[in-house]
GROMACS .gro file of C-alpha atoms in nm:
model
  193
    1MET     CA    1   6.984   6.115   7.968
    2SER     CA    2   7.251   6.370   7.781
    3ALA     CA    3   7.035   6.632   7.864
    4ALA     CA    4   7.035   6.535   8.171
    5LEU     CA    5   7.391   6.479   8.224
    6ARG     CA    6   7.414   6.847   8.066
    7THR     CA    7   7.199   6.954   8.235
    8ALA     CA    8   7.376   6.886   8.610
    9VAL     CA    9   7.769   6.983   8.460
   10ALA     CA   10   7.579   7.330   8.401
   11VAL     CA   11   7.455   7.395   8.767
   12ALA     CA   12   7.716   7.258   8.929
   13LEU     CA   13   7.884   7.542   8.728
   14ALA     CA   14   7.724   7.804   8.770
   15LEU     CA   15   7.677   7.823   9.113
   16PRO     CA   16   8.078   7.850   9.178
   17ALA     CA   17   8.063   8.087   8.935
   18ALA     CA   18   7.805   8.256   9.020
   19ALA     CA   19   7.969   8.291   9.366
   20LEU     CA   20   8.339   8.414   9.215
   21GLY     CA   21   8.151   8.686   9.017
   22GLY     CA   22   7.973   8.823   9.291
   23GLY     CA   23   8.297   8.823   9.487
   24ALA     CA   24   8.513   9.005   9.199
   25ALA     CA   25   8.282   9.226   9.156
   26ALA     CA   26   8.259   9.255   9.595
   27VAL     CA   27   8.651   9.397   9.496
   28ALA     CA   28   8.671   9.570   9.248
   29HIS     CA   29   8.356   9.807   9.461
   30TYR     CA   30   8.623   9.859   9.703
   31VAL     CA   31   8.942   9.924   9.479
   32LEU     CA   32   8.855  10.096   9.240
   33VAL     CA   33   8.471  10.222   9.319
   34GLN     CA   34   8.434  10.384   9.622
   35PRO     CA   35   8.736  10.654   9.714
   36SER     CA   36   8.969  10.543   9.975
   37ASP     CA   37   9.104  10.592  10.331
   38GLY     CA   38   9.423  10.760  10.157
   39GLU     CA   39   9.158  11.017   9.933
   40LEU     CA   40   8.927  11.108  10.222
   41LEU     CA   41   9.233  11.233  10.408
   42ALA     CA   42   9.331  11.461  10.192
   43VAL     CA   43   8.959  11.581  10.158
   44ALA     CA   44   8.990  11.657  10.507
   45ALA     CA   45   9.289  11.885  10.500
   46GLU     CA   46   9.148  12.035  10.179
   47VAL     CA   47   8.884  12.142  10.380
   48THR     CA   48   8.980  12.330  10.640
   49PRO     CA   49   9.000  12.648  10.560
   50ASP     CA   50   9.317  12.895  10.616
   51GLY     CA   51   9.388  13.062  10.955
   52PHE     CA   52   9.227  12.741  11.187
   53ALA     CA   53   9.485  12.551  11.397
   54VAL     CA   54   9.438  12.251  11.369
   55LEU     CA   55   9.378  12.035  11.670
   56GLU     CA   56   9.361  11.716  11.526
   57PRO     CA   57   9.512  11.631  11.185
   58PRO     CA   58   9.271  11.375  11.019
   59PHE     CA   59   9.287  11.031  11.133
   60VAL     CA   60   9.010  10.714  10.958
   61ASP     CA   61   8.770  10.604  11.189
   62GLY     CA   62   8.548  10.293  11.222
   63ALA     CA   63   8.790  10.111  10.971
   64TRP     CA   64   8.816   9.731  10.970
   65ALA     CA   65   9.004   9.532  10.670
   66PRO     CA   66   8.900   9.152  10.769
   67ALA     CA   67   8.529   9.262  10.692
   68PHE     CA   68   8.611   9.511  10.442
   69SER     CA   69   8.520   9.792  10.632
   70ARG     CA   70   8.585  10.151  10.550
   71GLY     CA   71   8.628  10.415  10.830
   72HIS     CA   72   8.563  10.767  10.837
   73VAL     CA   73   8.789  11.041  10.872
   74PHE     CA   74   8.729  11.346  11.145
   75SER     CA   75   8.933  11.679  11.256
   76ARG     CA   76   8.942  11.902  11.413
   77ALA     CA   77   9.078  12.290  11.399
   78GLN     CA   78   9.026  12.602  11.568
   79ALA     CA   79   9.050  12.970  11.513
   80ASP     CA   80   9.075  13.321  11.727
   81THR     CA   81   8.790  13.437  11.460
   82ALA     CA   82   8.445  13.427  11.485
   83PRO     CA   83   8.296  13.170  11.262
   84ASP     CA   84   8.225  13.298  10.869
   85VAL     CA   85   8.007  13.025  10.687
   86ASP     CA   86   7.938  13.222  10.384
   87ALA     CA   87   8.317  13.205  10.345
   88LEU     CA   88   8.343  12.804  10.451
   89VAL     CA   89   8.090  12.759  10.152
   90ALA     CA   90   8.195  12.997   9.903
   91SER     CA   91   8.575  12.757   9.992
   92LEU     CA   92   8.357  12.498   9.895
   93THR     CA   93   8.244  12.522   9.592
   94ASP     CA   94   8.536  12.773   9.427
   95ALA     CA   95   8.691  12.373   9.467
   96GLY     CA   96   8.501  12.184   9.279
   97TRP     CA   97   8.195  12.040   9.582
   98GLU     CA   98   7.875  12.057   9.470
   99PRO     CA   99   7.607  12.345   9.589
  100PRO     CA  100   7.668  12.308   9.981
  101THR     CA  101   7.364  12.294  10.250
  102VAL     CA  102   7.385  12.468  10.527
  103GLU     CA  103   7.204  12.382  10.842
  104GLN     CA  104   7.178  12.540  11.144
  105THR     CA  105   7.202  12.307  11.480
  106ALA     CA  106   7.214  12.371  11.838
  107ALA     CA  107   7.576  12.409  11.901
  108GLY     CA  108   7.629  12.628  11.554
  109THR     CA  109   7.606  12.599  11.209
  110ASP     CA  110   7.731  12.275  11.044
  111VAL     CA  111   7.773  12.283  10.630
  112ARG     CA  112   7.804  11.965  10.415
  113ALA     CA  113   7.912  11.964  10.083
  114ARG     CA  114   7.892  11.623   9.801
  115ARG     CA  115   8.199  11.565   9.501
  116GLY     CA  116   8.219  11.254   9.298
  117GLY     CA  117   8.237  10.946   9.616
  118ALA     CA  118   8.317  11.166   9.890
  119VAL     CA  119   8.091  11.374  10.124
  120VAL     CA  120   8.211  11.636  10.402
  121SER     CA  121   7.999  11.762  10.657
  122VAL     CA  122   8.222  12.084  10.818
  123ALA     CA  123   8.068  12.146  11.176
  124LEU     CA  124   8.217  12.537  11.235
  125GLU     CA  125   8.093  12.634  11.596
  126PRO     CA  126   8.125  12.962  11.808
  127ARG     CA  127   8.412  12.936  12.106
  128PRO     CA  128   8.265  13.049  12.494
  129ALA     CA  129   8.285  13.450  12.543
  130GLY     CA  130   8.355  13.558  12.143
  131LEU     CA  131   8.701  13.352  12.175
  132GLY     CA  132   8.634  13.184  11.795
  133THR     CA  133   8.519  12.951  11.636
  134ASN     CA  134   8.611  12.492  11.687
  135LEU     CA  135   8.579  12.394  11.347
  136GLY     CA  136   8.462  11.960  11.283
  137VAL     CA  137   8.593  11.799  10.904
  138SER     CA  138   8.426  11.481  10.923
  139VAL     CA  139   8.429  11.338  10.570
  140TRP     CA  140   8.245  10.954  10.487
  141ARG     CA  141   8.214  10.747  10.167
  142GLY     CA  142   7.804  10.870   9.965
  143GLU     CA  143   7.641  10.669   9.724
  144GLN     CA  144   7.919  10.595   9.459
  145THR     CA  145   7.820  10.472   9.074
  146PRO     CA  146   7.810  10.198   9.013
  147SER     CA  147   7.652  10.085   9.379
  148TYR     CA  148   7.720   9.875   9.579
  149PRO     CA  149   7.411   9.587   9.483
  150ALA     CA  150   7.416   9.704   9.133
  151LEU     CA  151   7.785   9.575   9.042
  152VAL     CA  152   7.789   9.322   9.291
  153GLY     CA  153   7.475   9.176   9.171
  154GLY     CA  154   7.581   9.221   8.717
  155GLY     CA  155   7.886   8.985   8.896
  156ILE     CA  156   7.643   8.705   8.959
  157ALA     CA  157   7.499   8.735   8.663
  158VAL     CA  158   7.803   8.683   8.448
  159GLY     CA  159   7.921   8.422   8.709
  160VAL     CA  160   7.578   8.210   8.640
  161ALA     CA  161   7.541   8.275   8.335
  162GLY     CA  162   7.998   8.227   8.199
  163GLY     CA  163   7.960   7.885   8.435
  164ALA     CA  164   7.651   7.796   8.337
  165VAL     CA  165   7.762   7.808   7.913
  166ALA     CA  166   8.074   7.645   8.008
  167GLY     CA  167   7.890   7.310   8.181
  168ALA     CA  168   7.630   7.315   7.924
  169ARG     CA  169   7.971   7.244   7.683
  170LEU     CA  170   8.179   7.022   7.943
  171GLY     CA  171   7.830   6.825   7.931
  172GLY     CA  172   7.808   6.853   7.573
  173ARG     CA  173   8.159   6.659   7.514
  174LEU     CA  174   8.195   6.443   7.838
  175ARG     CA  175   7.833   6.333   7.646
  176THR     CA  176   8.017   6.248   7.403
  177ARG     CA  177   8.337   6.040   7.449
  178ARG     CA  178   8.091   5.835   7.689
  179GLN     CA  179   7.916   5.742   7.327
  180ARG     CA  180   8.226   5.698   7.204
  181GLU     CA  181   8.336   5.490   7.369
  182TYR     CA  182   7.940   5.325   7.436
  183VAL     CA  183   8.041   5.268   7.027
  184ARG     CA  184   8.334   5.128   7.109
  185TRP     CA  185   8.276   4.819   7.400
  186ARG     CA  186   7.952   4.765   7.134
  187ARG     CA  187   8.226   4.694   6.810
  188ARG     CA  188   8.434   4.547   7.027
  189THR     CA  189   8.166   4.324   7.225
  190TYR     CA  190   7.919   4.254   6.882
  191GLY     CA  191   8.156   4.313   6.608
  192GLU     CA  192   8.158   4.589   6.293
  193GLY     CA  193   7.778   4.450   6.227
   0.00000   0.00000   0.00000
C-alpha cells in the first residue's frame, strides 16, 4: 500500500510539474533566447546602406502576441545610383555578419547574412531605365541556441523529475502519518500490550 500511495502521489505531482516546466522553458525561450522585435528593427535600420532614401521605415509584420508568434521586420529604400553588391557585402562583413551569400534572382540580387539569432535578406533591384536601385530589407529570427525543442524538452524533464521527487517525499510523509494514526488507534482500541 505504501509503495502504491507513494507512486500515485509522485505521478500526480509529476504531470503538472512537467507542464509547468515546459511552459516556463517556452516563455524563457521567447523572452531570453529569441531576439526581440526591437532588436530586429534595429538590425533593419543598421543594414540599410548610406545613400538610400528610406521609403518605408522598418516595421514588424506577422506578430501576434496571444500565440507567442513573433513577426518579421521589413523595410524599403531607394537610391539614384546603380546597385553595388560588393559594397553591401563588404559593409555587412565589416558590421560583424557571417560571410554573406549572394544569389542572383530574376529581379536583381539577394544578399543574405546571419549574426547571432537574426537573419537578414537584402534585395537589390535595379530600377528601369537606369534610374537607380530599389532596396528591400527583411529581417527574421534564425536558429537559436539552445533550440526551442531542446529547451522545452529540458524544462519538461526537469519538471517531471522535480514533481516525481516531491511526490515521492510527500507520499512517504502521508504514509508515515497514516501509520502513526493507525498505531494510536490500535493503542486506544487494544491498549499498550
